[in-house]
Coordinates of C-alpha atoms in Angstrom, one line a residue:
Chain Q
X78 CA 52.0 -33.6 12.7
X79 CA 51.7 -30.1 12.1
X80 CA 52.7 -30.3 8.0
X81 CA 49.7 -32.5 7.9
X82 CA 47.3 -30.4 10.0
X83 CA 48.4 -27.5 7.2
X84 CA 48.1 -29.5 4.1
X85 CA 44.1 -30.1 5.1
X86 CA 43.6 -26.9 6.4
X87 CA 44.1 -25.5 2.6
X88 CA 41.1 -26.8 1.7
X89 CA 38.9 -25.6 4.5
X90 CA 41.1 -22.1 4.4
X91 CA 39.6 -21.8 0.8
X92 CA 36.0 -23.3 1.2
X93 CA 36.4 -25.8 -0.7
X94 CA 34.7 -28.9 -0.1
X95 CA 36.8 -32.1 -1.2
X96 CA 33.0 -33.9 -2.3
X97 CA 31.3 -31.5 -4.1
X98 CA 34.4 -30.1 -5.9
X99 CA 34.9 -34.5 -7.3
X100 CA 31.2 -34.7 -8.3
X101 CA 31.5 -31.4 -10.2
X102 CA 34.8 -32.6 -11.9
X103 CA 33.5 -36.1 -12.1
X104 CA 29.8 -34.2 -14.2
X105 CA 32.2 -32.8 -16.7
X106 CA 34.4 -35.5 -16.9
X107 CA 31.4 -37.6 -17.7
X108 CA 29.6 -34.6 -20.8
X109 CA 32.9 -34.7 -22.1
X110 CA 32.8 -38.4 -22.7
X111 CA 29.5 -38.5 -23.9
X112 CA 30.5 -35.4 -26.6
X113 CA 33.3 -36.8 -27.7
X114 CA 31.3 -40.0 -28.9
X115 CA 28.0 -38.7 -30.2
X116 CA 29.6 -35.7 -31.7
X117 CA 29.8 -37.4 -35.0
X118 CA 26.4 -38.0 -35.0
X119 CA 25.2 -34.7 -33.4
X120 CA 22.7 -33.0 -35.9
X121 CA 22.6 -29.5 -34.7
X122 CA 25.8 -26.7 -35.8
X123 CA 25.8 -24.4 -33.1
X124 CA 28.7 -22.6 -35.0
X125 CA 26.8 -20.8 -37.4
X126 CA 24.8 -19.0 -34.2
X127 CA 27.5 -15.7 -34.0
X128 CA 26.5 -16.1 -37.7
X129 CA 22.9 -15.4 -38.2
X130 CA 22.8 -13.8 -34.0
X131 CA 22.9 -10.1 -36.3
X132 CA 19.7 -11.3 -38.2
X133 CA 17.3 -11.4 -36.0
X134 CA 17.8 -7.5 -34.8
X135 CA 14.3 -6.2 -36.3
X136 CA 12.4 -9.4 -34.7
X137 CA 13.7 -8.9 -31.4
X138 CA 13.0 -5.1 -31.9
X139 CA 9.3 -6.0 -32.8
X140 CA 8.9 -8.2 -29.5
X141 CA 10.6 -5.5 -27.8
X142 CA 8.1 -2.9 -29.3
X143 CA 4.6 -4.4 -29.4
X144 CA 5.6 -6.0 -25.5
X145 CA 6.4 -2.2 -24.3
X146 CA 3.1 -0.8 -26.0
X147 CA 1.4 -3.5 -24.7
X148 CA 2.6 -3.1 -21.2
X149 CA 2.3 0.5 -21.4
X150 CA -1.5 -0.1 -22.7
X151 CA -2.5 -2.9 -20.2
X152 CA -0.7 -0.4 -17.5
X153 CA -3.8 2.8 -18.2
X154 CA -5.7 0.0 -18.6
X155 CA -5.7 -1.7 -15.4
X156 CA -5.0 1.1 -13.4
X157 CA -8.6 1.9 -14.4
X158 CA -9.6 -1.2 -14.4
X159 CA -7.9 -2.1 -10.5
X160 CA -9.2 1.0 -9.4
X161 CA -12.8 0.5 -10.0
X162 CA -12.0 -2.6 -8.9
X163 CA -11.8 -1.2 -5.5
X164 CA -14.9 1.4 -6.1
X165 CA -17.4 1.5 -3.8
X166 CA -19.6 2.1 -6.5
X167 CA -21.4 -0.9 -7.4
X168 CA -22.1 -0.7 -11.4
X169 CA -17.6 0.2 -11.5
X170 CA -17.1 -3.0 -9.2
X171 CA -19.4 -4.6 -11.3
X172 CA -17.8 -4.1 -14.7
X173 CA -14.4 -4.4 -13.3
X174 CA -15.3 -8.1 -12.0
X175 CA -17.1 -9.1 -15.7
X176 CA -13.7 -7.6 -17.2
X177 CA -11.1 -9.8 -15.2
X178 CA -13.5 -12.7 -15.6
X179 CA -13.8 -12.2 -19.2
X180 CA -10.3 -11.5 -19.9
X181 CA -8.4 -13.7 -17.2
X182 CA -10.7 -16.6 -18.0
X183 CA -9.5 -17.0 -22.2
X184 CA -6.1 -17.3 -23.3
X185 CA -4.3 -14.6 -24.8
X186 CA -4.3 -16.4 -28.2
X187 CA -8.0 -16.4 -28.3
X188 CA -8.3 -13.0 -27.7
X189 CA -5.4 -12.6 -30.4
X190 CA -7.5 -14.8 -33.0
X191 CA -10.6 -12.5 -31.8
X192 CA -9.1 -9.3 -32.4
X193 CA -7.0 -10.1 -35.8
X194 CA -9.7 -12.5 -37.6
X195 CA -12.5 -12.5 -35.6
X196 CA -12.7 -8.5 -36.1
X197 CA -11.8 -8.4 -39.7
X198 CA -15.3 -8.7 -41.1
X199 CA -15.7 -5.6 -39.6
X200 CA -12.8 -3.9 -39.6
X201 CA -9.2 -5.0 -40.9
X202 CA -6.4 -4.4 -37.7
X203 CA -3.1 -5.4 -39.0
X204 CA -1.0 -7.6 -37.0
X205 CA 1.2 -5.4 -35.7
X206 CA -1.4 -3.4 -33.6
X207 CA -3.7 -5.8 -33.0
X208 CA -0.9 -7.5 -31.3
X209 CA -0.6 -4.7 -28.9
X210 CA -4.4 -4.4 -28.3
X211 CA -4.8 -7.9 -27.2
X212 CA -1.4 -7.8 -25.0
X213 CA -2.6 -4.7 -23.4
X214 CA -6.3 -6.4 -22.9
X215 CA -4.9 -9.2 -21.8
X216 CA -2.3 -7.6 -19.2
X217 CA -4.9 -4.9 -18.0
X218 CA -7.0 -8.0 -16.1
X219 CA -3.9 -9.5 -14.4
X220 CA -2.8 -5.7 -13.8
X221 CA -6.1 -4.5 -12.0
X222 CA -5.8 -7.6 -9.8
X223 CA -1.9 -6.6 -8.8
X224 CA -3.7 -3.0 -8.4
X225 CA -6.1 -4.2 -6.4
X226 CA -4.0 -5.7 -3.8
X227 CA -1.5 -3.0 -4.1
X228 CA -4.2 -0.8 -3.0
X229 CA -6.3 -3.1 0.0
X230 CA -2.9 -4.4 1.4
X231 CA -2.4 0.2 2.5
X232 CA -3.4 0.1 5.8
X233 CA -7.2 1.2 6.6
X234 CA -5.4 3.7 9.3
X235 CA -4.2 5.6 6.3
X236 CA -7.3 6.5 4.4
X237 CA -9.1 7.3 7.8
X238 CA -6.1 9.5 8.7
X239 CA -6.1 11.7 5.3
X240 CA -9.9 11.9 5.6
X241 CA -9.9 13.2 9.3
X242 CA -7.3 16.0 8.4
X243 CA -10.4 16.7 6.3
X244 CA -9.3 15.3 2.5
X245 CA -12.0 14.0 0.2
X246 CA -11.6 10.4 -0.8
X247 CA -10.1 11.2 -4.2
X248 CA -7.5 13.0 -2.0
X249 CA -6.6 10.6 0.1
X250 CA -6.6 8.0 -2.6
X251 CA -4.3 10.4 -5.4
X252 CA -2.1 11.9 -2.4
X253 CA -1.9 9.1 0.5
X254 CA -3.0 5.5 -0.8
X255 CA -1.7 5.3 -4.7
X256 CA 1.9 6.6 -3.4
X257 CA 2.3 3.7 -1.5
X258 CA 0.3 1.2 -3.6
X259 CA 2.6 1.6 -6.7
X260 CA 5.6 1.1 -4.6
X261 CA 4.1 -2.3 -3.6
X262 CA 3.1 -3.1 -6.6
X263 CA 6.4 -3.0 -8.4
X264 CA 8.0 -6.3 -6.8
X265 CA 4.4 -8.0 -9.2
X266 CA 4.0 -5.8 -12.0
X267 CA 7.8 -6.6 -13.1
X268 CA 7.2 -10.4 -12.8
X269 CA 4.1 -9.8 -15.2
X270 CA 6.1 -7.7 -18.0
X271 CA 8.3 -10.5 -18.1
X272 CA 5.5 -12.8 -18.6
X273 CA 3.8 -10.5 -21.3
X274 CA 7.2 -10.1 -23.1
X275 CA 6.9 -14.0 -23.4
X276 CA 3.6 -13.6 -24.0
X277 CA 4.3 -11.1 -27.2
X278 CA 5.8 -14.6 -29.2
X279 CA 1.9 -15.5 -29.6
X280 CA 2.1 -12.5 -32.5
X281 CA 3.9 -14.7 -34.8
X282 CA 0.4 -16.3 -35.2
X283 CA -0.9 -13.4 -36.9
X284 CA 2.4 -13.1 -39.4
X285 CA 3.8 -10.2 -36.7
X286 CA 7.7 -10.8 -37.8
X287 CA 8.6 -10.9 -34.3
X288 CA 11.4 -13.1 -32.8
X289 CA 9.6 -16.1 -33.4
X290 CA 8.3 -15.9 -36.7
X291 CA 11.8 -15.0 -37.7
X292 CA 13.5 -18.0 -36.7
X293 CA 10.7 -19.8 -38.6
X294 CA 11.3 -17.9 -41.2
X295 CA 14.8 -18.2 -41.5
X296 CA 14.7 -21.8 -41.1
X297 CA 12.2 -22.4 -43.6
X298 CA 15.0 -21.4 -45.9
X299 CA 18.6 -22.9 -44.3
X300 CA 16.4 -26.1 -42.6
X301 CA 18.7 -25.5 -39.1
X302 CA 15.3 -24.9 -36.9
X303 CA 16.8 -25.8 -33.8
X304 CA 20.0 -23.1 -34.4
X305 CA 17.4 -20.8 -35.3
X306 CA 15.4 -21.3 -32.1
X307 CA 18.6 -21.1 -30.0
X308 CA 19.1 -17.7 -31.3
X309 CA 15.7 -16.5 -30.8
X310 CA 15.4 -18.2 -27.2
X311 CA 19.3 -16.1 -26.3
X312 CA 17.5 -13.0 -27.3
X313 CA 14.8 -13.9 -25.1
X314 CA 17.2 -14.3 -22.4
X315 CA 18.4 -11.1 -23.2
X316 CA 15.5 -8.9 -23.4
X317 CA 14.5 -10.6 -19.8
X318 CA 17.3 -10.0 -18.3
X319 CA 17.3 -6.3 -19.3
X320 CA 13.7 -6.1 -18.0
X321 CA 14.5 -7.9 -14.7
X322 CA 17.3 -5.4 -14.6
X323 CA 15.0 -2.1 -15.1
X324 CA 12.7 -3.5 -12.3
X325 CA 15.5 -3.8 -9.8
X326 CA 17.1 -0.5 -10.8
X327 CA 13.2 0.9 -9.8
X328 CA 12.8 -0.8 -6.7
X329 CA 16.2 0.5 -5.3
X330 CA 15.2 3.8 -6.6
X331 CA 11.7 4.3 -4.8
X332 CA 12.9 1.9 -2.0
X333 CA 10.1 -0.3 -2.0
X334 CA 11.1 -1.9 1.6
X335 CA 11.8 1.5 2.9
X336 CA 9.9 4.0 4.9
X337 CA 7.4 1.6 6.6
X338 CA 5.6 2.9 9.8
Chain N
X19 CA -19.5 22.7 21.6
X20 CA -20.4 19.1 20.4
X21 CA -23.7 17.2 21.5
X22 CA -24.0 13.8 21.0
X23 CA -27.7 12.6 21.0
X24 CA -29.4 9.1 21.1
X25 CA -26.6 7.5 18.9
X26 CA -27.0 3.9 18.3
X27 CA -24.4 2.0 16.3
X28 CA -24.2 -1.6 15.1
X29 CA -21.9 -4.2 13.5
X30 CA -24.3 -6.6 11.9
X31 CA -25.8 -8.1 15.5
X32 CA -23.6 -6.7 17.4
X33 CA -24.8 -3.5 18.7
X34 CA -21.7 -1.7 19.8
X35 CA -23.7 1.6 20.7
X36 CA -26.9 1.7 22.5
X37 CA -28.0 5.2 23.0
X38 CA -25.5 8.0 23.4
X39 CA -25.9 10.8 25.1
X40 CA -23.0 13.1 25.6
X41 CA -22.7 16.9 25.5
X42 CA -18.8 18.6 25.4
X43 CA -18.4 22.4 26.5
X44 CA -15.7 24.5 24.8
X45 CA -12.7 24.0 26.5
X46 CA -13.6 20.9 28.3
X47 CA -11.4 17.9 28.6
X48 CA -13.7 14.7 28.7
X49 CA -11.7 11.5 28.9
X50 CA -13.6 8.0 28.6
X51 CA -13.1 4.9 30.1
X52 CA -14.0 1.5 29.6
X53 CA -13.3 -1.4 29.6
X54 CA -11.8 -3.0 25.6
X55 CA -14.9 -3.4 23.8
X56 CA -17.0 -1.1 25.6
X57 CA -17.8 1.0 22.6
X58 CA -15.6 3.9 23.5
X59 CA -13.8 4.1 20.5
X60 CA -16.7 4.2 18.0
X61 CA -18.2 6.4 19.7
X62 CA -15.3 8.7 19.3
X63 CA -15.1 7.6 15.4
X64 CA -18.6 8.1 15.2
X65 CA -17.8 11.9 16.2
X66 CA -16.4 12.8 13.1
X67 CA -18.2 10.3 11.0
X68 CA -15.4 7.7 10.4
X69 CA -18.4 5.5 11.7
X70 CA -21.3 5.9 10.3
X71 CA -24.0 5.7 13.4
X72 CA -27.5 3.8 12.1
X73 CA -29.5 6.2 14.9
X74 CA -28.7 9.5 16.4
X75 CA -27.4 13.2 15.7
X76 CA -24.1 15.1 16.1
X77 CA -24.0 18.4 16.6
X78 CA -21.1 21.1 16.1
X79 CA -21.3 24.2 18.0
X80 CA -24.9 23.9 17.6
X81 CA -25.5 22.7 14.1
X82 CA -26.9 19.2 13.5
X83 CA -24.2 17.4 11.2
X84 CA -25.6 15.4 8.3
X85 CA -23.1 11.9 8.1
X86 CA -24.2 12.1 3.9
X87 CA -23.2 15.7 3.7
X88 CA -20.9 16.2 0.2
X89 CA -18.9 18.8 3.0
X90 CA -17.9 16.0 5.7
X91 CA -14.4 16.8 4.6
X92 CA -14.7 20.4 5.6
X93 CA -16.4 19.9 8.7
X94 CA -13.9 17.2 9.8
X95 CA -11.5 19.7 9.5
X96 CA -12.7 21.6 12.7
X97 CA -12.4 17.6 14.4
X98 CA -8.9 16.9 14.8
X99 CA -8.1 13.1 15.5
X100 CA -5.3 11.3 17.0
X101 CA -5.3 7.6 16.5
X102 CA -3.8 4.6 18.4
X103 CA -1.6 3.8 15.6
X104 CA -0.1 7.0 15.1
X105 CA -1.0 6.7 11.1
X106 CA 1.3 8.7 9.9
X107 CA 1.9 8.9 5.9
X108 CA 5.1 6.4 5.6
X109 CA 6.0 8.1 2.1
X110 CA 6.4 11.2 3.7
X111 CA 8.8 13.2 5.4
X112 CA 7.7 14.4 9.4
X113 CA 7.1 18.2 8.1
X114 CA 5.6 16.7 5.5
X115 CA 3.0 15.1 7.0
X116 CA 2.1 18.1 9.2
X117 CA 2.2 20.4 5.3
X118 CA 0.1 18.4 3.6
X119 CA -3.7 18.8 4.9
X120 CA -2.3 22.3 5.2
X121 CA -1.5 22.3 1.5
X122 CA -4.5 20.0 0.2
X123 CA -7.6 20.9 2.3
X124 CA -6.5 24.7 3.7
X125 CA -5.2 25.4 0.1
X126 CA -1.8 27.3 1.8
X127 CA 0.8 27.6 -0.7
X128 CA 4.7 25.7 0.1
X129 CA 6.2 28.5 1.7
X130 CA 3.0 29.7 4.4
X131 CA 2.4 25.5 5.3
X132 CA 5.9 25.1 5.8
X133 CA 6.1 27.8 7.9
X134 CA 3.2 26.7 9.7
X135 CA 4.0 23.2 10.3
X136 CA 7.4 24.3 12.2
X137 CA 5.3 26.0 14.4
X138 CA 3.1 23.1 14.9
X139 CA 6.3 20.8 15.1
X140 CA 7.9 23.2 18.1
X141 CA 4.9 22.9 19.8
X142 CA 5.2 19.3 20.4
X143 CA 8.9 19.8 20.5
X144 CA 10.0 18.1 17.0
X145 CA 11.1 20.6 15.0
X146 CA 14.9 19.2 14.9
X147 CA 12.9 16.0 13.1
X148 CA 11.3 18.2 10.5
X149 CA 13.1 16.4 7.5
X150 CA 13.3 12.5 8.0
X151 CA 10.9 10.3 7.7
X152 CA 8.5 8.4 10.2
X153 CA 10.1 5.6 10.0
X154 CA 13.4 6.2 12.1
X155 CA 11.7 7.8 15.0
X156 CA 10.4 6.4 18.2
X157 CA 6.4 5.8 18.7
X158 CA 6.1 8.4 21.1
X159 CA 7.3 11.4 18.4
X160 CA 5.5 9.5 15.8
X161 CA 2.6 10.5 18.1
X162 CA 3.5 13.8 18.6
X163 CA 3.6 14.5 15.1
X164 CA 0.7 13.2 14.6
X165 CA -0.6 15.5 17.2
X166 CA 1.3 18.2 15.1
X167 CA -0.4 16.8 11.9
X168 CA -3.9 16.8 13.8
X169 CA -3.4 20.6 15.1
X170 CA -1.9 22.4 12.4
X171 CA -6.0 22.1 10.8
X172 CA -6.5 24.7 13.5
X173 CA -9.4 22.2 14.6
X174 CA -12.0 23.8 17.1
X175 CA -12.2 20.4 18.9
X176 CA -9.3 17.0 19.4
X177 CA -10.4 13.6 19.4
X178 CA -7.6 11.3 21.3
X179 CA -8.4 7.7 20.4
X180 CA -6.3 5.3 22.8
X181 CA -3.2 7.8 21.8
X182 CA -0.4 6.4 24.2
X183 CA -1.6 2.4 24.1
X184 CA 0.5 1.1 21.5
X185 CA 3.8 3.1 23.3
X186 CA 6.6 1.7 24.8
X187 CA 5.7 3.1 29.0
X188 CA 8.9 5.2 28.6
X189 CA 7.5 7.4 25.7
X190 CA 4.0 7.8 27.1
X191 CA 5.2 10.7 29.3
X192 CA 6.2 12.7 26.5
X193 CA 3.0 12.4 24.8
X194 CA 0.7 12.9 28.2
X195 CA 2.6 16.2 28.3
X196 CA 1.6 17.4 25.1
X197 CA -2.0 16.8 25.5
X198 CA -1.7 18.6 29.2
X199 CA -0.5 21.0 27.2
X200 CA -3.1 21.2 24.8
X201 CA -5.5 21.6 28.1
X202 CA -4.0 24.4 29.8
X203 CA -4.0 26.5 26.5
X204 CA -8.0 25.6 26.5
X205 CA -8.3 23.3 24.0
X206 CA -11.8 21.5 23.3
X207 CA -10.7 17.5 24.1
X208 CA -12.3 14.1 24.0
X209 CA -10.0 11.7 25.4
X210 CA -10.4 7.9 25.1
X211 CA -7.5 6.4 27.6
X212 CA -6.6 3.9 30.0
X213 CA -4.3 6.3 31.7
X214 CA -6.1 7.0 34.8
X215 CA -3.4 9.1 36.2
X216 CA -4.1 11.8 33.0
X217 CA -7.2 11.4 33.9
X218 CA -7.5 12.3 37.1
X219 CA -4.8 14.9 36.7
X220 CA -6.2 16.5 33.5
X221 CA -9.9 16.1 32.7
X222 CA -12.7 18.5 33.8
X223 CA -15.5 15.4 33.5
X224 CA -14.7 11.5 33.0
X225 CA -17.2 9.6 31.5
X226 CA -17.8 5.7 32.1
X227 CA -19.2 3.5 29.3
X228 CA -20.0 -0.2 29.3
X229 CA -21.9 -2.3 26.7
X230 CA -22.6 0.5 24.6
X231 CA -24.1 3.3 27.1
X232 CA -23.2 5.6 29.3
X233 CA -23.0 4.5 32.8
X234 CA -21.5 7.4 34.6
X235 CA -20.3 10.7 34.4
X236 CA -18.8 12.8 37.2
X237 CA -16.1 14.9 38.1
X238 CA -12.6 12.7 38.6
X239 CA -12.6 12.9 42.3
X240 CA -16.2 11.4 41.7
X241 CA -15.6 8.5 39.1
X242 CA -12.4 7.9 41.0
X243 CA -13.2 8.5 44.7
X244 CA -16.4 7.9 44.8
X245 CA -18.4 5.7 42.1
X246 CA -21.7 5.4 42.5
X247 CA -22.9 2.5 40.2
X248 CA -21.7 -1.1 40.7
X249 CA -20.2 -1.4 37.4
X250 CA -18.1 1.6 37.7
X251 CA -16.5 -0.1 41.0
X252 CA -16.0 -3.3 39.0
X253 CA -14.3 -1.9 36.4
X254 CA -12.0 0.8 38.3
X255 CA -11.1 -2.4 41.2
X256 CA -10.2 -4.5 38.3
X257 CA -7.5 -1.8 36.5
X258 CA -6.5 0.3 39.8

């Protein structure tokens, strides 16, 4: 009885549960299968990735460039922007709705084509730069609104405390409600650089040699698109993972959940 | 000290003032009852213009204040104000919070505010939490430092808005002693509370409001002992 009662108990002693641990084993079991009899036929060499992985170095340097000018653009930008956002003053208000509307309401690519095309009859911006233009533009709208809430979601209580200790309202904004804001609005403003570093791929539409326009490029010569596309989308991965990395590292550092009253 | 005169005040319909009339010597403790929705509190608010009143004047020590004056923030200096919520600055350190109107509005440099703030802090008997944050101590020393925060402006009169309701009842003592306190050394005070025992104990005059006016004012023995008007019996039957 009691040899029994320990053979079970190994199981449960390790957490392993007897169901889940078959159906994983029986999911492999079953790719395996399938490999082994459509790998004859399979189209794609994944071998030659470590190969051309070395390649793509300057595009994924030009995403990461015009996506950190961009961000650090659309950043002034929509500071400004989400600040007169929250103006009192109605013509600030005013423009910073038209903006948002303006900018939120077109895709990026339009605003791409606009800048890069549209422009050149009056003045020639090469692609490089225009791509940063239009990803700050376009990040500065979705930036003001992160602003915005950043800044309302700071408890009334504050404002009306810095201004009874006899602070202006720039004061109490600069020393006592922005402090606070940018700490809430980290958690957001990370999830939309990730999105804008996506976002930067729309530059290979304007001959930018980013990532994308790389693997196009080289594929255009060796015809393996698909290996091509694996590569750029691993550097993608990369660079993401490194951002979502930076963010966290932040949010430790100024403690976003801490000091709460 | 401060004279508040025909001050009318209104949320869309909802007129929350109707005709103030309220005069506070130097050194006089006023507290004001009420029942929740009285108008007590705006009219407090409205005393250093965190409301803006549609009708009426305040004046400091004799000068008519003007609610669209570019200087608000230097006469609201000379109004200290205690809120319900404590509002203290969550991103700063206790000392901190007492430093920096010091700092901002007084223009003191580090070494003067910080010396200054201790004193404030001692007086309400945090100096020992000069360095943490707000956030790890209890309600009642959060109102304290407020206090602090509120005193350290040197202000020539203290507006208590509902200062010990949102205490647990074991920390209100602390806080009720702090604003005795405040009394005996002759400090200027408007009081909004539901403490009748600080009341009774502390103020000079007590003032009733309902819907917006002043009912009654009197001595405590007289609001307390012996009310004259029939609302003033309602209200003190129903929390006595």
């Amino acid at each position: 009885m009691d040899s029994i009662k320990d053979k079970k108990s190994w199981f449960e002693k390790n957490k392993i549960n007897l169901g889940k641990a078959a159906s994983v084993a029986g999911f492999f079991l079953i790719i395996y299968v399938v490999w082994q009899n459509i790998k004859h036929y399979f189209p794609w060499n994944f071998g030659v990735i470590p190969e051309y992985f070395p390649l793509f170095k300057a595009g994924a340097l030009a995403t990461l460039q015009i996506t950190t000018f961009g961000i650090l653009f659309g950043l002034v930008l929509g500071i400004i922007i989400g600040l007169m956002r929250t103006s009192k003053i109605w013509i600030f208000d005013s423009l910073a709705r038209f903006y948002i509307f303006l900018i939120r309401g077109t895709p990026l690519l339009l605003q791409l084509f606009i800048i890069y095309y549209g422009l050149s009859s009056v003045v020639k911006i090469p692609g490089y730069p225009a791509a940063i233009i239009a990803l700050g533009i376009h990040n500065a709208a979705y930036i003001a609104e992160i602003f915005r809430g950043a800044i309302t979601s700071v408890d009334r209580g504050q404002r009306e405390a810095a201004l009874s200790i006899g602070m202006t309202s720039w004061q109490s904004m600069k020393r006592i409600i922005l402090p606070q804001a940018f700490k809430r609005a980290i958690p957001p403003l990370g999830n939309q650089f990730i999105i804008a570093l996506k976002d930067s791929s729309l530059a290979s539409t304007i001959a930018v040699s980013e990532l994308i326009l790389k693997s196009r490029q080289l594929a255009s010569s060796n015809f393996m698109m698909m290996e091509m596309l694996v590569v750029a989308g691993i550097y993608y991965l990369l660079l993401t993972s490194v951002f979502t990395y930076i963010v966290f590292r932040v949010e430790r550092k100024l403690g976003v959940s801490d000091h709460r009253v | 000290m401060i004279e508040i005169k025909g001050l009318y005040k209104s949320y869309g319909k909802v007129k929350v003032l109707r005709g103030i009339d309220l005069k506070v010597e130097e050194s006089e403790v006023v507290v004001i009852i009420g029942a929740s929705g009285s108008g007590k509190s705006t009219m407090l608010r409205c005393v250093n213009f965190l409301e803006k009143p549609q009708k009426g004047t305040i004046s400091i020590e004799g000068k008519v204040i003007d609610p669209k004056s570019k200087d608000l923030n230097l006469i609201r200096q000379e109004v200290g104000m205690v809120f319900q919520h404590f509002n203290l600055f969550p991103h700063m350190t206790v000392i901190g919070n007492v430093m920096e109107g010091l700092i901002q509005v007084k223009k003191y440099n580090y070494e003067e505010a910080e010396k200054e703030a201790l004193k404030m802090l001692e007086k309400v008997g945090l100096s020992d939490k000069a360095q943490v944050y707000p956030s790890v101590i209890s309600g009642g020393q959060k109102q304290r430092v407020a206090i602090a925060r509120a005193l350290a402006m040197h202000p020539k009169v203290m507006l208590f808005d509902e200062p010990t309701s949102a205490l647990d009842p074991e920390l209100v003592g602390g806080v009720l002693q702090v604003m005795k306190d405040l009394a005996n050394e002759g400090m200027t005070m408007m009081v909004v509370t539901h403490e009748m025992g600080f009341a009774r104990e502390v103020a000079d005059r007590v003032v009733f409001i309902d819907q917006g006016v002043i009912v009654e004012e009197g001595t405590p023995e007289e609001i307390f002992n012996n009310p004259k008007e029939e609302r003033t019996k309602e209200f003190l039957g129903q929390i006595l």
